[in-house]
Every structure is written in C-alpha cells, then in structure tokens.
C-alpha cells in the first residue's frame, strides 16, 4: 500500500469515514479478483474540498460498480494519493503506485498540468517496463494537447476537452440570431488564452457577422470586485459573455452582473455547475447563465437524474463529475471485453470501445483515445420538479437542458500520431 504523509492520510481517512468506507464493504461476496485503482488528485491545500469531492465520486462509483457487477466478478478498490495539485508531487507518488503494483490510475481534478506530467511519465514507464504497464484514465484534465500532439496509447480521456466544449457552446450561441455582439473574458494564463482563441475561431466559422466587442483577461483568484469589468461589457453592449473562468472568480463575476443589472447579456460558461456557485447565481441569473458539459443530471433518459439523487442522498453533496461515471463504465466494460484485468488486453479492449453511460452511448476513439460524447448546453433555471428535479447546492435552482450537441457535431479532428505497442 502507498505511504501517505500524515496530513494527507488524515484527510483521506476523513473522506473514507464520510463514506463509512462502504466502497470496500458493499462488494459481491463471490467476487474473485480485486483491481486497485490509484487516484492522483489533491486532498490537501486550498482546493482540497474539490479534490475530496472528486474522491468521493470515485468511491461511490466503485461501490456501485461492485454492487451491480459492472465488471462481472471483478471488484474495484480506490487507493487515494494526494498530489497537492503539483506535477512534481504527482510524479513522486506515481513511483509509489508503481512499487505498490497498482496498474490503473484515475486523475482529473488536479489540473491538466498534473495530467500532462502523468501521461508522459506513464508512457515512458510502460515502454521501459513491459509486463508492468499502467493505464491512465483521465476524467477531467481537459487540455486538448493530451489527445493531440502529446497523446499516449496508455491514456484514455473520458471528458470532452476544452475545445470540444467551446465548439459546442459556440454552435449553440451562433444559433441565437439575436446575439450580434460577443465579449470574451477569461483567466490570464494558457487555459484562458487558448479558450479565447478557440471561441474566436469557431465564431468566425459559424457566424462571421458576429462582432467581438472585447477580449480581456483577469488574474486568477486575485480579483475581489468584477464590477469594473462588467461595466465595460455593458458599455460595449455585449449580447453574450463567453468565459472559462471558474471557482470564486466565476461566482464573483456573475454576482457583479446580477448587481449591475446586466440582464440583456447571456453568460456562457464551462464551470457553472461547480460547488459554491449557486449563492452568487440566485434568481437573477435565471435564463442568463448557460453551461456546456458532458452530462446533465436533470436529463434522466439514461439514468443521470437517478444517479445524482442517489449520490446526493448518500453523500449530502451534488454529483457533478459526469465523466467520472464514464471512466468507471469504460474500465468495467474494458475488463469484461478483455476477459482479463491485465492492463495490456484491457487497454486494447478500451481502444475504440462504445459504452453506455448516463449520457447515452459514447465511444473511445481509437485514433487518440479521446471520448466522443454529446455536449449538453444548459441554462440556469428554477427547480420545478419536472425539467429541473436536481437543484445545485440545495438552492432551489439548477440546470435545464436547452440543447444537446451530438457527438459527431462536437467532435474535432486530432493531430495524434499514436505509438501503439507491438
């Protein structure tokens, strides 16, 4: 088993206590083999709550997979490691994973910088250590490079990458002929800059008549008052604001828009369903804030609402990592298809595999191991027990589906030149 530092171990034990450690207790009594899965996300530091929530998602899903035998008689055990959101820490922990003979890694909540470091290190480890291969399943690290120029045969992403989500969002925005003027406003580092580039590119292709009336950036986690920025957008008479800002930045941005009465401007986001957003959104944001993501928990065609309600009743928090369910479904189906738990045949089985998820059938594209999934575009709405059954943060408000962008519409070509094992 891995060696934890004391603060991390206590954090993980606290999370396990919240779960009553049930992910190890609810497995079928006749299970014949256990697959240990290392999670490499953060459980300490400023974003510990986000990382621990991701861990609880995966523990809940592994328990559900065990109870319902998603992988047949194979059961899963989650083994958490704390990366502290540091690529260097993640690489150090990966060595512990290797020495513990854990062959599967799940990661996503602790950023694409961690994901890129892990992807390269696992690819290198596997090429040097045949017979000890590790498979990396990524449920949230969304840098496009991970399934383009940096792609690896051993990496499988079950979330849509950022450009896919922005493409879907811009398709929906472009369909609204009332939108003539768009303002781009994003965090001032590579993620925000690349997202702004993608938004501009897709808008130019889809609606060349749309005018980009602003393209600004803000420091991440440092702005306390977004009112001056919102005033500038209002002066520019923007019909839509496109932002990939997240966390407290997004919450404060929407609050400022509400306070200043920016009702005519729709705000398009990728992170509006994150915990803690609801108090800043409130009633004033109804109909004005939109979200693009790979799942909607008020769309129960494939059981998403049922899953979200089960999780909320059990964990007393919202289920929002939809791609984590895709990850566990993919691994389970890969094991069943391969009739093995060895990473080599399982990876071969997952490459090109179609699995059924809470968002319907999705396919792991063999070329680059980027999941081909629908993208939901949702709007902030009042809970009504019909279109909105699951609210966010017990606020009485949640996300109502406005459009579903089909996988073939959300898909993007890849530059991946994958090196496959002989």
XYZ file of C-alpha atoms in Angstrom:
422
model
C 0.000 0.000 0.000
C 1.196 3.592 -0.538
C 2.911 5.562 2.185
C 0.921 8.719 2.974
C 2.201 11.788 4.729
C 0.236 12.344 7.932
C -1.947 15.320 6.870
C -2.905 13.593 3.625
C -3.690 10.320 5.356
C -5.938 12.088 7.852
C -7.746 13.899 5.019
C -8.297 10.672 3.150
C -9.444 8.873 6.295
C -11.915 11.687 6.884
C -13.288 11.218 3.384
C -13.458 7.475 3.923
C -15.252 7.987 7.233
C -17.822 10.142 5.467
C -18.381 7.211 3.155
C -18.340 4.782 6.115
C -15.634 3.118 3.966
C -18.558 1.425 2.227
C -16.764 1.198 -1.091
C -14.897 -1.792 0.331
C -17.838 -3.358 2.106
C -20.623 -3.464 -0.449
C -18.875 -5.738 -2.943
C -20.428 -9.024 -4.006
C -19.402 -11.856 -1.704
C -18.445 -14.057 -4.668
C -16.021 -11.551 -6.227
C -12.925 -13.390 -7.387
C -10.444 -10.578 -8.069
C -9.797 -7.049 -6.836
C -8.480 -4.291 -9.094
C -6.860 -1.479 -7.148
C -7.121 1.973 -8.727
C -4.872 4.823 -7.635
C -6.467 8.278 -7.650
C -3.923 11.052 -8.113
C -5.707 14.267 -7.162
C -5.465 16.742 -4.288
C -6.805 16.159 -0.783
C -4.916 18.981 0.944
C -4.267 22.640 0.212
C -6.564 25.416 -0.920
C -8.599 23.221 -3.283
C -8.753 20.187 -1.001
C -12.562 20.299 -0.915
C -12.747 19.975 -4.698
C -10.306 17.071 -4.714
C -12.005 15.269 -1.845
C -15.342 15.631 -3.612
C -13.797 14.013 -6.699
C -12.526 11.186 -4.480
C -15.996 10.667 -3.028
C -17.435 10.481 -6.551
C -14.992 7.714 -7.451
C -15.505 5.816 -4.200
C -19.271 5.967 -4.670
C -18.993 4.777 -8.275
C -16.616 1.950 -7.408
C -19.036 0.786 -4.732
C -21.903 0.953 -7.231
C -19.858 -0.918 -9.833
C -19.058 -3.632 -7.283
C -22.650 -3.993 -6.120
C -24.062 -4.071 -9.661
C -21.163 -6.105 -11.093
C -20.303 -3.703 -13.901
C -17.113 -5.708 -14.463
C -18.621 -9.093 -13.677
C -16.972 -10.799 -10.720
C -14.153 -8.257 -10.609
C -14.367 -5.716 -7.795
C -12.675 -2.316 -7.506
C -10.796 -0.696 -4.642
C -9.908 3.003 -4.702
C -6.454 3.876 -3.307
C -6.166 7.676 -2.901
C -2.953 9.706 -3.221
C -2.619 13.452 -2.607
C -0.876 15.355 -5.424
C -1.375 18.768 -3.782
C -2.027 19.933 -7.383
C 1.710 19.654 -8.043
C 3.098 17.838 -11.116
C 6.298 17.124 -9.177
C 4.358 15.601 -6.275
C 2.276 13.565 -8.720
C 5.404 12.101 -10.317
C 6.808 11.210 -6.902
C 3.542 9.490 -5.980
C 3.493 7.671 -9.309
C 6.664 5.897 -8.218
C 4.778 4.703 -5.124
C 1.963 3.494 -7.368
C 4.463 1.563 -9.449
C 6.175 -0.007 -6.427
C 2.772 -0.949 -4.972
C 1.932 -2.839 -8.197
C -1.182 -0.739 -8.798
C -1.858 -0.911 -12.521
C -4.640 1.654 -13.013
C -4.599 5.409 -12.365
C -7.572 7.795 -12.305
C -6.892 11.539 -12.377
C -8.599 14.729 -13.448
C -9.489 17.122 -10.633
C -5.900 18.262 -10.077
C -5.475 20.045 -13.416
C -4.058 19.389 -16.853
C -0.504 20.264 -15.761
C -0.605 17.230 -13.473
C -2.290 15.205 -16.206
C 0.321 16.026 -18.834
C 3.139 15.096 -16.452
C 1.475 11.786 -15.599
C 0.711 10.981 -19.225
C 4.345 11.379 -20.264
C 5.727 9.529 -17.224
C 3.342 6.571 -17.584
C 4.086 6.280 -21.285
C 7.820 6.250 -20.528
C 7.407 3.739 -17.660
C 5.396 1.366 -19.854
C 7.921 1.433 -22.686
C 10.711 0.553 -20.250
C 8.854 -1.977 -18.117
C 6.928 -4.478 -20.253
C 4.771 -6.652 -18.040
C 4.246 -3.830 -15.503
C 2.182 -1.463 -17.640
C -0.097 1.157 -16.092
C -3.289 2.508 -17.693
C -4.204 6.163 -17.048
C -7.908 7.106 -17.255
C -8.469 10.865 -17.222
C -11.944 12.077 -16.225
C -11.406 15.860 -16.101
C -7.978 17.151 -17.211
C -9.102 18.941 -20.366
C -6.004 20.256 -22.159
C -6.504 19.489 -25.884
C -2.808 18.536 -26.224
C -3.364 15.382 -24.164
C -5.200 13.741 -27.078
C -3.391 15.662 -29.812
C 0.361 16.207 -30.026
C 1.004 14.747 -26.536
C -1.237 11.698 -26.967
C -0.335 8.312 -25.498
C -1.727 4.837 -26.120
C -1.958 4.317 -22.334
C -4.023 7.478 -21.719
C -7.823 7.483 -22.107
C -9.801 10.717 -21.615
C -13.478 10.305 -20.721
C -14.234 14.044 -20.588
C -14.546 16.279 -23.633
C -11.541 18.539 -23.955
C -11.902 22.299 -23.754
C -12.017 22.972 -27.492
C -14.821 20.408 -27.912
C -16.897 22.116 -25.224
C -16.233 25.564 -26.636
C -17.136 24.382 -30.130
C -20.466 23.040 -28.811
C -21.073 26.223 -26.841
C -20.364 28.414 -29.876
C -22.655 26.265 -32.023
C -25.466 26.964 -29.565
C -24.581 30.644 -29.270
C -24.466 31.004 -33.063
C -27.944 29.509 -33.389
C -29.354 32.508 -31.497
C -29.731 35.137 -34.209
C -30.406 37.819 -31.580
C -26.764 37.642 -30.499
C -24.728 40.115 -32.564
C -22.005 41.262 -30.154
C -19.828 38.938 -28.048
C -17.370 39.719 -25.267
C -14.560 37.233 -24.407
C -13.303 37.393 -20.802
C -11.005 34.715 -19.422
C -8.312 33.888 -16.857
C -4.897 35.187 -17.843
C -2.890 32.019 -18.419
C -2.651 29.319 -21.084
C -6.092 27.809 -20.375
C -7.906 31.123 -20.738
C -5.820 32.290 -23.679
C -6.312 29.064 -25.648
C -10.032 29.063 -24.854
C -10.415 32.621 -26.129
C -8.567 31.642 -29.316
C -10.912 28.679 -29.826
C -14.045 30.772 -29.194
C -12.912 33.383 -31.707
C -12.078 30.681 -34.278
C -15.425 28.906 -34.019
C -17.444 32.128 -34.003
C -15.668 33.275 -37.158
C -16.548 29.980 -38.848
C -20.131 29.779 -37.609
C -21.258 33.419 -37.524
C -18.873 35.772 -39.338
C -21.424 38.539 -38.781
C -20.893 38.455 -35.007
C -18.677 41.249 -33.703
C -16.146 40.505 -30.948
C -16.501 43.673 -28.857
C -13.984 42.728 -26.165
C -11.240 40.182 -25.489
C -9.922 40.712 -21.967
C -8.199 38.671 -19.240
C -8.103 38.725 -15.461
C -5.670 37.411 -12.865
C -6.825 34.088 -11.417
C -8.073 34.195 -7.836
C -6.984 37.805 -7.238
C -9.907 39.979 -8.338
C -12.238 40.854 -5.473
C -14.648 43.060 -7.422
C -15.596 42.349 -11.027
C -17.915 45.362 -11.272
C -15.478 47.443 -13.408
C -15.167 44.591 -15.899
C -18.928 44.076 -16.046
C -19.471 47.826 -16.540
C -17.081 47.692 -19.502
C -19.063 44.823 -21.035
C -22.310 46.709 -20.572
C -20.815 49.791 -22.199
C -19.766 47.596 -25.134
C -23.428 46.475 -25.421
C -22.426 42.807 -25.421
C -25.238 40.354 -26.093
C -23.151 37.447 -24.791
C -20.176 36.952 -22.494
C -18.036 33.852 -23.085
C -15.799 32.811 -20.187
C -13.946 29.744 -18.946
C -13.369 31.380 -15.557
C -14.127 29.097 -12.639
C -14.418 28.895 -8.871
C -14.695 32.117 -6.896
C -13.804 34.173 -9.985
C -16.893 32.970 -11.825
C -19.083 33.336 -8.734
C -17.983 36.955 -8.213
C -18.333 37.706 -11.928
C -21.960 36.546 -12.034
C -22.708 38.322 -8.754
C -21.402 41.584 -10.215
C -23.515 41.058 -13.350
C -26.584 40.491 -11.174
C -25.844 43.543 -9.002
C -25.356 45.822 -12.004
C -28.411 44.502 -13.819
C -26.635 43.006 -16.828
C -29.826 41.164 -17.725
C -29.574 41.524 -21.514
C -26.228 39.682 -21.689
C -26.126 35.893 -21.608
C -23.099 34.402 -19.835
C -21.712 31.198 -21.389
C -19.567 29.089 -19.011
C -17.902 25.680 -18.661
C -17.799 25.602 -14.841
C -21.146 26.902 -13.630
C -22.047 23.572 -12.029
C -19.084 23.637 -9.641
C -19.874 23.647 -5.894
C -20.472 27.049 -4.363
C -21.808 28.800 -7.468
C -25.492 28.797 -6.551
C -25.499 31.553 -3.874
C -23.905 34.005 -6.319
C -26.157 32.982 -9.197
C -29.543 33.002 -7.460
C -32.807 34.066 -9.024
C -31.337 36.974 -11.004
C -29.232 34.586 -13.109
C -32.229 32.514 -14.247
C -32.210 32.333 -18.029
C -28.962 34.321 -18.252
C -26.200 31.855 -17.336
C -25.516 28.872 -19.586
C -23.308 25.830 -19.114
C -21.665 23.391 -21.540
C -20.727 19.937 -20.236
C -20.828 16.207 -20.943
C -23.842 15.435 -18.742
C -26.997 16.936 -17.310
C -28.444 15.474 -14.154
C -31.925 16.739 -14.976
C -31.980 14.612 -18.121
C -32.938 11.099 -16.999
C -33.129 9.346 -20.369
C -30.107 7.240 -19.406
C -30.457 7.416 -15.605
C -28.444 10.579 -14.861
C -31.102 12.016 -12.534
C -31.434 8.761 -10.649
C -27.659 8.580 -10.137
C -27.443 12.211 -8.986
C -30.272 11.755 -6.484
C -28.702 8.559 -5.112
C -25.371 10.309 -4.681
C -26.897 13.409 -3.092
C -28.915 11.350 -0.614
C -25.828 9.353 0.334
C -23.100 11.992 0.304
C -25.082 15.146 1.106
C -23.455 16.944 -1.811
C -24.013 17.329 -5.546
C -22.807 14.870 -8.185
C -21.136 16.952 -10.895
C -18.211 14.921 -12.290
C -20.252 13.219 -15.014
C -17.131 11.985 -16.804
C -16.110 10.036 -13.682
C -19.071 7.729 -14.345
C -17.889 7.361 -17.927
C -14.433 6.397 -16.602
C -15.719 3.613 -14.372
C -18.033 2.343 -17.116
C -15.187 2.306 -19.631
C -12.818 0.404 -17.337
C -15.535 -2.062 -16.318
C -16.539 -2.780 -19.900
C -12.907 -2.999 -20.956
C -12.269 -5.682 -18.334
C -15.373 -7.622 -19.360
C -14.496 -7.390 -23.057
C -10.868 -8.412 -22.490
C -11.875 -11.142 -20.023
C -8.824 -10.020 -18.070
C -7.703 -7.419 -15.540
C -4.233 -7.108 -17.083
C -3.731 -3.550 -18.412
C -2.394 -4.699 -21.788
C -5.512 -6.546 -23.024
C -7.778 -4.099 -21.172
C -6.212 -1.100 -22.941
C -6.599 -2.884 -26.270
C -10.266 -3.561 -25.471
C -10.989 0.042 -24.423
C -9.459 1.495 -27.597
C -12.433 2.010 -29.927
C -14.949 0.696 -27.375
C -18.528 2.028 -27.159
C -20.029 2.035 -23.664
C -23.412 3.028 -22.242
C -23.341 5.871 -19.731
C -25.610 8.401 -18.025
C -25.281 10.479 -21.215
C -26.050 7.600 -23.548
C -23.665 5.597 -25.750
C -20.191 7.121 -26.037
C -17.168 5.859 -27.973
C -13.484 5.918 -27.049
C -11.963 6.976 -30.376
C -9.123 4.604 -31.231
C -7.037 7.238 -33.029
C -6.335 9.406 -29.973
C -8.251 7.880 -27.027
C -10.488 10.938 -26.804
C -14.055 10.030 -25.836
C -16.657 11.025 -28.419
C -19.555 12.249 -26.309
C -22.574 14.524 -26.594
C -22.263 18.007 -25.096
C -25.206 19.375 -23.120
C -25.926 23.105 -23.163
C -27.972 24.003 -20.099
C -29.488 27.161 -18.670
C -29.804 28.200 -15.010
C -33.433 27.652 -14.022
C -35.733 27.352 -11.036
C -36.364 23.873 -9.670
C -39.826 22.805 -10.791
C -39.847 19.030 -10.204
C -40.111 18.377 -13.954
C -37.430 19.963 -16.134
C -35.299 20.658 -13.050
C -35.503 17.927 -10.420
C -31.936 18.108 -9.096
C -31.006 21.553 -7.817
C -27.490 22.823 -7.116
C -26.242 23.329 -3.549
C -29.847 22.921 -2.290
C -30.538 26.376 -3.714
C -33.850 25.714 -5.437
C -32.144 26.373 -8.788
C -30.387 24.056 -11.222
C -29.632 23.316 -14.853
C -32.262 22.763 -17.531
C -31.194 21.318 -20.882
C -31.543 23.746 -23.773
C -29.718 21.723 -26.418
C -27.765 18.509 -26.854
C -24.898 18.695 -29.324
C -24.471 15.203 -30.810
C -21.031 13.509 -30.618
C -20.414 13.868 -34.335
C -21.142 17.614 -34.092
C -18.976 18.142 -31.007
C -16.114 16.058 -32.396
C -12.865 17.654 -33.538
C -10.038 16.170 -35.630
C -6.876 15.106 -33.829
C -3.205 15.529 -34.659
C -2.347 12.452 -32.569
C 0.284 10.143 -34.049
C -0.150 7.364 -31.531
C 2.665 4.890 -30.909
C 0.984 1.580 -30.257
C 2.693 -1.368 -28.566
C 3.718 -4.150 -30.902
